[in-house]
mmCIF file of C-alpha atoms and ligand atoms in Angstrom:
data_model
loop_
_atom_site.group_PDB
_atom_site.id
_atom_site.type_symbol
_atom_site.label_atom_id
_atom_site.label_comp_id
_atom_site.label_asym_id
_atom_site.label_seq_id
_atom_site.Cartn_x
_atom_site.Cartn_y
_atom_site.Cartn_z
ATOM 1 C CA MET N 144 104.317 62.100 146.086
ATOM 2 C CA ALA N 145 102.398 65.103 144.629
ATOM 3 C CA TYR N 146 103.264 68.530 145.984
ATOM 4 C CA ARG N 147 100.845 71.338 145.688
ATOM 5 C CA ILE N 148 102.980 73.956 144.364
ATOM 6 C CA PRO N 149 101.621 77.387 144.782
ATOM 7 C CA SER N 150 101.926 79.897 141.834
ATOM 8 C CA ARG N 151 104.572 82.773 141.724
ATOM 9 C CA VAL N 152 101.959 85.293 142.413
ATOM 10 C CA ALA N 153 100.798 83.195 145.484
ATOM 11 C CA LEU N 154 104.365 82.749 146.734
ATOM 12 C CA SER N 155 104.885 86.570 146.360
ATOM 13 C CA ARG N 156 102.059 87.275 148.745
ATOM 14 C CA MET N 157 103.402 84.556 151.123
ATOM 15 C CA SER N 158 106.713 86.713 151.317
ATOM 16 C CA THR N 159 107.222 88.417 154.736
ATOM 17 C CA PRO N 160 105.667 91.980 155.252
ATOM 18 C CA GLY N 161 107.849 95.025 154.379
ATOM 19 C CA LYS N 162 110.246 92.695 151.856
ATOM 20 C CA VAL N 163 110.168 92.960 148.117
ATOM 21 C CA PRO N 164 108.675 89.917 146.766
ATOM 22 C CA ILE N 165 111.355 88.406 143.872
ATOM 23 C CA VAL N 166 108.770 88.686 141.343
ATOM 24 C CA ALA N 167 108.356 92.479 142.018
ATOM 25 C CA CYS N 168 112.185 93.278 141.417
ATOM 26 C CA HIS N 169 113.158 94.786 137.963
ATOM 27 C CA PRO N 170 115.690 92.698 136.115
ATOM 28 C CA VAL N 171 118.039 95.602 135.275
ATOM 29 C CA ALA N 172 118.127 96.446 139.209
ATOM 30 C CA ILE N 173 118.982 93.027 140.024
ATOM 31 C CA SER N 174 121.795 92.694 137.493
ATOM 32 C CA GLN N 175 123.225 95.901 138.985
ATOM 33 C CA ILE N 176 123.498 94.806 142.558
ATOM 34 C CA GLN N 177 123.777 91.089 141.998
ATOM 35 C CA GLN N 178 127.105 89.164 142.620
ATOM 36 C CA ARG N 179 127.727 86.141 140.356
ATOM 37 C CA HIS N 180 126.636 82.958 142.236
ATOM 38 C CA SER N 181 128.215 81.100 139.832
ATOM 39 C CA SER N 182 131.498 79.613 138.307
ATOM 40 C CA HIS N 183 131.093 81.154 135.208
ATOM 41 C CA SER N 184 132.893 84.285 136.133
ATOM 42 C CA PRO N 185 135.513 85.856 133.958
ATOM 43 C CA LEU N 186 139.070 84.290 134.734
ATOM 44 C CA GLY N 187 140.757 87.583 133.975
ATOM 45 C CA SER N 188 142.244 89.872 136.988
ATOM 46 C CA PRO N 189 144.324 92.945 136.577
ATOM 47 C CA PRO N 190 148.052 92.147 136.943
ATOM 48 C CA THR N 191 149.680 92.771 139.998
ATOM 49 C CA ILE N 192 152.315 94.788 138.517
ATOM 50 C CA GLN N 193 151.124 96.726 135.564
ATOM 51 C CA ARG N 194 153.099 96.418 132.379
ATOM 52 C CA LYS N 195 153.285 98.178 129.040
ATOM 53 C CA LYS N 196 152.496 96.491 126.139
ATOM 54 C CA ILE N 197 155.571 94.822 124.651
ATOM 55 C CA THR N 198 156.413 96.026 121.133
ATOM 56 C CA LEU N 199 158.845 95.288 118.547
ATOM 57 C CA GLU N 200 160.733 98.458 119.966
ATOM 58 C CA SER N 201 160.902 96.764 123.419
ATOM 59 C CA LEU N 202 162.029 93.680 122.031
ATOM 60 C CA ARG N 203 164.757 95.380 120.138
ATOM 61 C CA SER N 204 165.844 97.360 122.902
ATOM 62 C CA LEU N 205 166.032 94.035 125.171
ATOM 63 C CA TYR N 206 167.943 92.866 122.335
ATOM 64 C CA LYS N 207 170.527 95.684 122.252
ATOM 65 C CA LYS N 208 171.173 95.616 125.883
ATOM 66 C CA ASN N 209 171.887 91.837 125.502
ATOM 67 C CA GLU N 210 169.012 91.205 127.852
ATOM 68 C CA PRO N 211 167.554 87.467 127.259
ATOM 69 C CA ILE N 212 164.227 87.476 125.986
ATOM 70 C CA THR N 213 161.585 85.172 127.589
ATOM 71 C CA MET N 214 159.082 83.328 125.595
ATOM 72 C CA ILE N 215 156.718 80.675 126.212
ATOM 73 C CA THR N 216 153.730 78.805 124.580
ATOM 74 C CA ALA N 217 150.278 79.566 125.503
ATOM 75 C CA HIS N 218 147.465 77.453 123.832
ATOM 76 C CA ASP N 219 144.015 79.277 125.559
ATOM 77 C CA PHE N 220 142.983 81.957 127.631
ATOM 78 C CA PRO N 221 144.138 80.344 131.213
ATOM 79 C CA SER N 222 147.684 79.572 130.053
ATOM 80 C CA GLY N 223 147.886 83.050 128.151
ATOM 81 C CA HIS N 224 146.782 84.427 131.329
ATOM 82 C CA VAL N 225 149.213 82.831 133.684
ATOM 83 C CA ALA N 226 152.075 83.788 130.957
ATOM 84 C CA ASP N 227 151.130 87.463 130.834
ATOM 85 C CA HIS N 228 150.876 87.512 134.848
ATOM 86 C CA ALA N 229 154.481 85.815 135.014
ATOM 87 C CA GLY N 230 155.810 88.765 132.940
ATOM 88 C CA MET N 231 156.659 86.870 129.822
ATOM 89 C CA ASP N 232 158.103 89.218 126.702
ATOM 90 C CA MET N 233 156.520 87.306 124.305
ATOM 91 C CA VAL N 234 153.913 84.359 124.223
ATOM 92 C CA LEU N 235 153.445 82.111 121.304
ATOM 93 C CA VAL N 236 150.150 80.475 120.241
ATOM 94 C CA GLY N 237 152.657 77.488 118.647
ATOM 95 C CA ASP N 238 151.239 74.627 116.707
ATOM 96 C CA SER N 239 152.471 72.313 119.480
ATOM 97 C CA LEU N 240 148.651 73.032 120.411
ATOM 98 C CA ALA N 241 148.092 70.105 118.171
ATOM 99 C CA MET N 242 149.425 67.554 120.370
ATOM 100 C CA VAL N 243 149.619 69.224 123.806
ATOM 101 C CA ALA N 244 146.094 70.702 123.688
ATOM 102 C CA LEU N 245 144.048 69.040 121.131
ATOM 103 C CA GLY N 246 145.534 65.520 121.550
ATOM 104 C CA MET N 247 146.748 64.967 117.863
ATOM 105 C CA GLU N 248 149.617 62.896 116.735
ATOM 106 C CA ASP N 249 151.545 65.562 115.257
ATOM 107 C CA THR N 250 151.199 69.376 113.992
ATOM 108 C CA SER N 251 150.097 68.654 110.491
ATOM 109 C CA GLU N 252 146.765 68.131 111.560
ATOM 110 C CA VAL N 253 145.859 71.216 113.005
ATOM 111 C CA LEU N 254 143.967 73.684 110.522
ATOM 112 C CA LEU N 255 144.234 77.056 110.194
ATOM 113 C CA ASP N 256 140.836 78.064 111.883
ATOM 114 C CA GLU N 257 141.663 75.954 114.990
ATOM 115 C CA MET N 258 145.127 77.991 115.252
ATOM 116 C CA ILE N 259 142.917 80.974 115.069
ATOM 117 C CA LEU N 260 140.259 80.057 117.552
ATOM 118 C CA HIS N 261 143.210 79.400 120.170
ATOM 119 C CA CYS N 262 145.263 82.731 119.005
ATOM 120 C CA ARG N 263 141.527 84.766 119.940
ATOM 121 C CA SER N 264 141.455 82.714 123.156
ATOM 122 C CA VAL N 265 145.163 83.572 124.267
ATOM 123 C CA SER N 266 145.203 87.228 122.814
ATOM 124 C CA ARG N 267 142.396 88.107 125.050
ATOM 125 C CA ALA N 268 144.543 87.178 127.991
ATOM 126 C CA THR N 269 147.833 88.798 127.026
ATOM 127 C CA LYS N 270 147.696 92.452 127.729
ATOM 128 C CA SER N 271 151.387 93.053 127.685
ATOM 129 C CA ALA N 272 153.267 90.162 126.101
ATOM 130 C CA PHE N 273 153.971 90.354 122.244
ATOM 131 C CA THR N 274 151.683 87.343 121.187
ATOM 132 C CA ILE N 275 152.507 85.635 117.809
ATOM 133 C CA GLY N 276 150.235 82.879 116.066
ATOM 134 C CA ASP N 277 152.156 79.759 114.022
ATOM 135 C CA LEU N 278 150.953 79.227 110.868
ATOM 136 C CA PRO N 279 149.860 75.939 110.531
ATOM 137 C CA MET N 280 151.464 73.292 107.773
ATOM 138 C CA GLY N 281 149.596 74.022 104.692
ATOM 139 C CA SER N 282 148.621 77.400 105.194
ATOM 140 C CA TYR N 283 151.583 79.119 103.918
ATOM 141 C CA GLU N 284 153.675 77.093 101.716
ATOM 142 C CA VAL N 285 151.792 76.942 98.415
ATOM 143 C CA SER N 286 152.887 80.676 97.587
ATOM 144 C CA PRO N 287 153.910 83.882 99.342
ATOM 145 C CA SER N 288 150.187 85.093 98.605
ATOM 146 C CA GLN N 289 148.907 82.235 100.569
ATOM 147 C CA ALA N 290 151.127 83.064 103.107
ATOM 148 C CA LEU N 291 150.142 86.567 103.477
ATOM 149 C CA GLU N 292 146.445 85.677 103.207
ATOM 150 C CA SER N 293 146.938 83.092 106.241
ATOM 151 C CA ALA N 294 149.184 85.744 108.290
ATOM 152 C CA ILE N 295 146.175 88.426 107.749
ATOM 153 C CA ARG N 296 143.722 85.973 108.983
ATOM 154 C CA VAL N 297 145.831 85.232 112.035
ATOM 155 C CA ILE N 298 146.325 88.931 113.115
ATOM 156 C CA LYS N 299 142.484 90.048 111.937
ATOM 157 C CA GLU N 300 140.779 87.210 113.635
ATOM 158 C CA GLY N 301 143.323 85.842 115.846
ATOM 159 C CA ARG N 302 144.184 89.448 117.538
ATOM 160 C CA VAL N 303 147.641 88.588 117.939
ATOM 161 C CA GLN N 304 150.716 90.980 116.871
ATOM 162 C CA GLY N 305 152.789 88.676 114.739
ATOM 163 C CA VAL N 306 153.138 85.324 113.077
ATOM 164 C CA LYS N 307 155.461 82.479 112.861
ATOM 165 C CA LEU N 308 156.397 80.064 109.932
ATOM 166 C CA GLU N 309 158.642 77.322 109.826
ATOM 167 C CA GLY N 310 161.667 77.323 106.785
ATOM 168 C CA GLY N 311 164.614 79.177 105.636
ATOM 169 C CA THR N 312 165.942 79.824 102.369
ATOM 170 C CA GLU N 313 162.751 78.279 100.714
ATOM 171 C CA MET N 314 160.456 80.577 102.710
ATOM 172 C CA ALA N 315 162.078 83.722 102.256
ATOM 173 C CA ALA N 316 159.866 85.200 99.765
ATOM 174 C CA ALA N 317 156.791 84.272 101.884
ATOM 175 C CA ILE N 318 158.431 86.148 104.838
ATOM 176 C CA GLN N 319 159.327 89.060 102.694
ATOM 177 C CA ARG N 320 155.635 89.406 101.226
ATOM 178 C CA ILE N 321 154.018 89.268 104.861
ATOM 179 C CA ALA N 322 156.648 91.463 106.526
ATOM 180 C CA SER N 323 156.245 94.119 103.788
ATOM 181 C CA ALA N 324 152.663 94.066 104.465
ATOM 182 C CA GLY N 325 153.320 95.435 108.013
ATOM 183 C CA ILE N 326 152.843 92.026 109.725
ATOM 184 C CA PRO N 327 155.792 91.210 112.032
ATOM 185 C CA VAL N 328 157.285 87.719 111.321
ATOM 186 C CA LEU N 329 159.298 85.224 113.570
ATOM 187 C CA GLY N 330 161.285 82.650 111.473
ATOM 188 C CA HIS N 331 161.908 79.308 112.918
ATOM 189 C CA VAL N 332 165.011 77.347 111.514
ATOM 190 C CA GLY N 333 166.936 73.972 112.456
ATOM 191 C CA LEU N 334 164.393 71.399 113.492
ATOM 192 C CA THR N 335 161.015 72.608 111.740
ATOM 193 C CA PRO N 336 158.690 69.951 113.166
ATOM 194 C CA GLN N 337 156.313 70.305 110.418
ATOM 195 C CA ARG N 338 158.781 68.804 108.134
ATOM 196 C CA GLN N 339 159.555 65.852 110.309
ATOM 197 C CA ASN N 340 158.611 63.532 107.645
ATOM 198 C CA SER N 341 161.347 64.846 105.349
ATOM 199 C CA LEU N 342 163.873 65.304 107.971
ATOM 200 C CA GLY N 343 163.491 61.629 109.029
ATOM 201 C CA GLY N 344 162.115 62.560 112.432
ATOM 202 C CA PHE N 345 162.610 65.169 115.183
ATOM 203 C CA ARG N 346 166.412 65.011 114.705
ATOM 204 C CA VAL N 347 169.020 67.531 115.826
ATOM 205 C CA GLN N 348 170.045 70.054 113.209
ATOM 206 C CA GLY N 349 173.368 71.326 112.272
ATOM 207 C CA LYS N 350 175.811 68.813 114.123
ATOM 208 C CA THR N 351 178.188 68.547 110.714
ATOM 209 C CA THR N 352 180.037 71.414 109.208
ATOM 210 C CA LEU N 353 177.497 71.479 106.119
ATOM 211 C CA GLY N 354 174.593 71.262 108.630
ATOM 212 C CA ALA N 355 175.487 74.015 110.871
ATOM 213 C CA LEU N 356 176.378 76.128 107.214
ATOM 214 C CA LYS N 357 172.723 75.472 106.337
ATOM 215 C CA VAL N 358 171.424 76.788 109.685
ATOM 216 C CA LEU N 359 173.555 79.817 109.388
ATOM 217 C CA GLU N 360 172.322 80.213 105.718
ATOM 218 C CA ASP N 361 168.667 79.552 106.637
ATOM 219 C CA ALA N 362 168.954 82.081 109.605
ATOM 220 C CA ILE N 363 170.193 84.600 107.470
ATOM 221 C CA ALA N 364 167.765 84.154 104.600
ATOM 222 C CA VAL N 365 165.047 84.782 107.159
ATOM 223 C CA GLN N 366 166.627 87.909 108.681
ATOM 224 C CA GLU N 367 167.161 89.236 104.903
ATOM 225 C CA ALA N 368 163.601 88.769 104.152
ATOM 226 C CA GLY N 369 162.520 90.967 106.798
ATOM 227 C CA ALA N 370 161.859 88.600 109.967
ATOM 228 C CA PHE N 371 162.270 90.539 113.449
ATOM 229 C CA ALA N 372 163.537 87.549 115.084
ATOM 230 C CA VAL N 373 164.242 83.854 114.713
ATOM 231 C CA VAL N 374 163.558 80.623 116.377
ATOM 232 C CA LEU N 375 166.545 78.323 116.280
ATOM 233 C CA GLU N 376 165.072 74.881 117.442
ATOM 234 C CA ALA N 377 167.503 71.742 118.369
ATOM 235 C CA VAL N 378 170.631 72.719 117.112
ATOM 236 C CA PRO N 379 174.169 72.302 118.803
ATOM 237 C CA ALA N 380 174.856 75.123 121.540
ATOM 238 C CA GLU N 381 177.934 76.408 119.985
ATOM 239 C CA VAL N 382 176.301 76.526 116.428
ATOM 240 C CA ALA N 383 173.369 78.402 117.873
ATOM 241 C CA SER N 384 175.755 80.878 119.508
ATOM 242 C CA LEU N 385 177.833 81.507 116.274
ATOM 243 C CA VAL N 386 174.796 82.094 114.290
ATOM 244 C CA THR N 387 173.448 84.605 116.987
ATOM 245 C CA LYS N 388 176.600 86.268 116.815
ATOM 246 C CA LYS N 389 176.346 86.469 112.914
ATOM 247 C CA LEU N 390 172.708 87.977 113.091
ATOM 248 C CA GLN N 391 171.637 91.302 113.494
ATOM 249 C CA ILE N 392 168.000 90.099 114.894
ATOM 250 C CA PRO N 393 167.569 88.191 117.767
ATOM 251 C CA THR N 394 167.679 84.391 117.945
ATOM 252 C CA ILE N 395 164.974 82.500 120.526
ATOM 253 C CA GLY N 396 166.503 79.022 121.269
ATOM 254 C CA ILE N 397 164.808 75.944 122.054
ATOM 255 C CA GLY N 398 167.113 73.051 122.427
ATOM 256 C CA ALA N 399 169.723 75.390 121.163
ATOM 257 C CA GLY N 400 171.845 76.469 124.446
ATOM 258 C CA ASN N 401 172.498 79.517 126.452
ATOM 259 C CA GLY N 402 174.055 81.885 123.422
ATOM 260 C CA CYS N 403 170.816 82.709 122.075
ATOM 261 C CA SER N 404 169.066 86.062 122.369
ATOM 262 C CA GLY N 405 166.154 84.713 124.208
ATOM 263 C CA GLN N 406 164.388 81.219 125.205
ATOM 264 C CA VAL N 407 161.106 79.644 124.324
ATOM 265 C CA LEU N 408 159.648 76.546 125.946
ATOM 266 C CA VAL N 409 156.339 74.582 125.481
ATOM 267 C CA GLN N 410 154.230 75.459 128.733
ATOM 268 C CA VAL N 411 152.929 72.318 129.597
ATOM 269 C CA ASP N 412 156.415 70.870 129.463
ATOM 270 C CA MET N 413 158.191 73.282 131.718
ATOM 271 C CA SER N 414 155.361 73.669 134.166
ATOM 272 C CA GLY N 415 155.031 69.804 134.471
ATOM 273 C CA ASN N 416 151.418 69.474 133.243
ATOM 274 C CA PHE N 417 151.609 65.943 132.015
ATOM 275 C CA PRO N 418 151.231 62.489 133.196
ATOM 276 C CA PRO N 419 154.567 60.704 134.640
ATOM 277 C CA GLY N 420 156.227 58.532 131.901
ATOM 278 C CA ARG N 421 155.707 60.986 129.006
ATOM 279 C CA PHE N 422 158.680 61.404 126.961
ATOM 280 C CA LEU N 423 160.443 64.810 127.547
ATOM 281 C CA PRO N 424 163.222 66.183 125.074
ATOM 282 C CA LYS N 425 166.483 66.670 126.920
ATOM 283 C CA PHE N 426 166.592 70.202 126.611
ATOM 284 C CA VAL N 427 163.273 70.646 128.879
ATOM 285 C CA LYS N 428 163.704 71.825 132.416
ATOM 286 C CA LYS N 429 160.631 70.969 134.452
ATOM 287 C CA TYR N 430 160.125 73.903 136.587
ATOM 288 C CA GLY N 431 157.010 73.109 138.220
ATOM 289 C CA ASP N 432 154.361 69.915 138.953
ATOM 290 C CA VAL N 433 150.986 71.056 137.488
ATOM 291 C CA TRP N 434 149.868 67.727 137.052
ATOM 292 C CA GLY N 435 150.897 66.332 140.448
ATOM 293 C CA GLU N 436 149.009 69.486 142.105
ATOM 294 C CA SER N 437 145.972 68.786 139.861
ATOM 295 C CA MET N 438 145.955 65.192 140.723
ATOM 296 C CA LYS N 439 146.281 65.934 144.416
ATOM 297 C CA ALA N 440 143.255 68.507 144.336
ATOM 298 C CA MET N 441 140.889 66.027 142.130
ATOM 299 C CA GLN N 442 141.456 63.063 144.156
ATOM 300 C CA ALA N 443 140.812 64.995 147.477
ATOM 301 C CA TYR N 444 137.417 66.545 145.710
ATOM 302 C CA LYS N 445 136.878 63.057 144.683
ATOM 303 C CA GLU N 446 137.256 61.427 148.118
ATOM 304 C CA GLU N 447 135.399 64.313 149.694
ATOM 305 C CA VAL N 448 132.099 63.971 147.476
ATOM 306 C CA LYS N 449 132.148 60.367 148.057
ATOM 307 C CA ASN N 450 132.261 60.652 151.968
ATOM 308 C CA ARG N 451 130.047 63.678 151.800
ATOM 309 C CA SER N 452 132.356 65.823 153.633
ATOM 310 C CA TYR N 453 132.259 68.405 151.031
ATOM 311 C CA PRO N 454 130.385 70.718 150.672
ATOM 312 C CA GLU N 455 130.388 72.172 154.023
ATOM 313 C CA PRO N 456 127.864 74.851 155.591
ATOM 314 C CA GLN N 457 130.243 77.566 154.477
ATOM 315 C CA HIS N 458 130.046 76.229 150.769
ATOM 316 C CA THR N 459 126.169 76.814 150.515
ATOM 317 C CA TYR N 460 123.786 79.611 150.301
ATOM 318 C CA PRO N 461 121.654 80.673 153.679
ATOM 319 C CA MET N 462 117.854 80.798 153.640
ATOM 320 C CA PRO N 463 115.984 82.959 155.897
ATOM 321 C CA ALA N 464 114.429 80.590 158.579
ATOM 322 C CA ASP N 465 110.707 82.014 157.677
ATOM 323 C CA GLU N 466 111.480 81.622 153.874
ATOM 324 C CA LEU N 467 112.285 77.714 154.642
ATOM 325 C CA SER N 468 109.312 77.224 156.945
ATOM 326 C CA GLN N 469 106.878 78.990 154.257
ATOM 327 C CA PHE N 470 108.658 76.810 151.726
ATOM 328 C CA GLN N 471 108.111 73.620 153.910
ATOM 329 C CA GLN N 472 104.494 74.440 154.495
ATOM 330 C CA ALA N 473 104.183 75.092 150.598
ATOM 331 C CA ILE N 474 105.372 71.513 149.786
ATOM 332 C CA GLN N 475 103.720 70.112 152.867
ATOM 333 C CA ILE N 476 107.015 68.914 154.457
ATOM 334 C CA GLU N 477 107.452 69.056 158.215
ATOM 335 C CA SER N 478 111.388 69.239 158.324
ATOM 336 C CA VAL N 479 114.086 68.913 156.200
HETATM 337 O O1 KIV C 616 154.751 74.952 118.080
HETATM 338 C C1 KIV C 616 155.430 75.775 119.073
HETATM 339 O O2 KIV C 616 155.331 75.187 120.329
HETATM 340 C C2 KIV C 616 156.868 75.970 118.704
HETATM 341 C C3 KIV C 616 157.835 76.124 119.859
HETATM 342 C C4 KIV C 616 158.416 74.826 120.067
HETATM 343 C C5 KIV C 616 158.860 77.190 119.086
HETATM 344 O O3 KIV C 616 156.931 76.070 117.548
#
């Protein structure tokens, strides 16, 4: 059926006398008074409790008071936003991004540019938490200069406050170079997932006397090189505890027991944002069921769309009756 659609000018003349026709409105005036009738709204909202920005100084003070430091990963704006609102001291844009946000097989695939994009996204949300970007494999091992160049990009482009890199004694020179340029470095020893191929997989480190001595030696090297803290991943709790006592910088444990200066977990793991049956390492505690809640919500939505019970009248925009009848006249339809 062909409708005779009146021109915009004719339509504006059809408007109710006394009302300003849409075409006569100035665009600036509209944008000033308009609410966003769209889901394209910024996600941000002010935190319920205003917190000061966490700095190296605040982290040192927590360490001195023996108050555990809380750290969690975030890989995009929403996950950074919730971490910041929840009051995390530190947020890590970890290269676990590769698997849990980008669907890659392991961390070796993720690129520096990709890490930077995700750091930018997270750092827009983390107004308070001290935010760290991981240096991905291949972006720091070649030389201390390469490490510094990558770290500068992560800070300047990613807008985070510090960088993390994996490795102990062999990475001391790189850490030293980055730290001496005024960039806070978080070390990472014990299980270093970027080296899974040479470690023979994701294995617990420091289970023998020699292994434990190696973890300690690496942690001390990282500290001497100028790191402000060090992640201890997958080492026996007793070893992590003793290493923590030997150091003068905080240790952040993941799979390293309760004797560290703080803890870090991957957000999707601890919030339960993954399908049933996924492998979880022993140290992960599932504090929530984000996957289950999302599934419930989406299944209910699907059902309601299919049976036309959504949207209901309260989810739609009203139109004045006279405008509707003029519209019907204009397209020559009696009623809808
Ligand atoms: O990439 C990451 O998320 C990490 C944490 C597990 C420490 O390195």
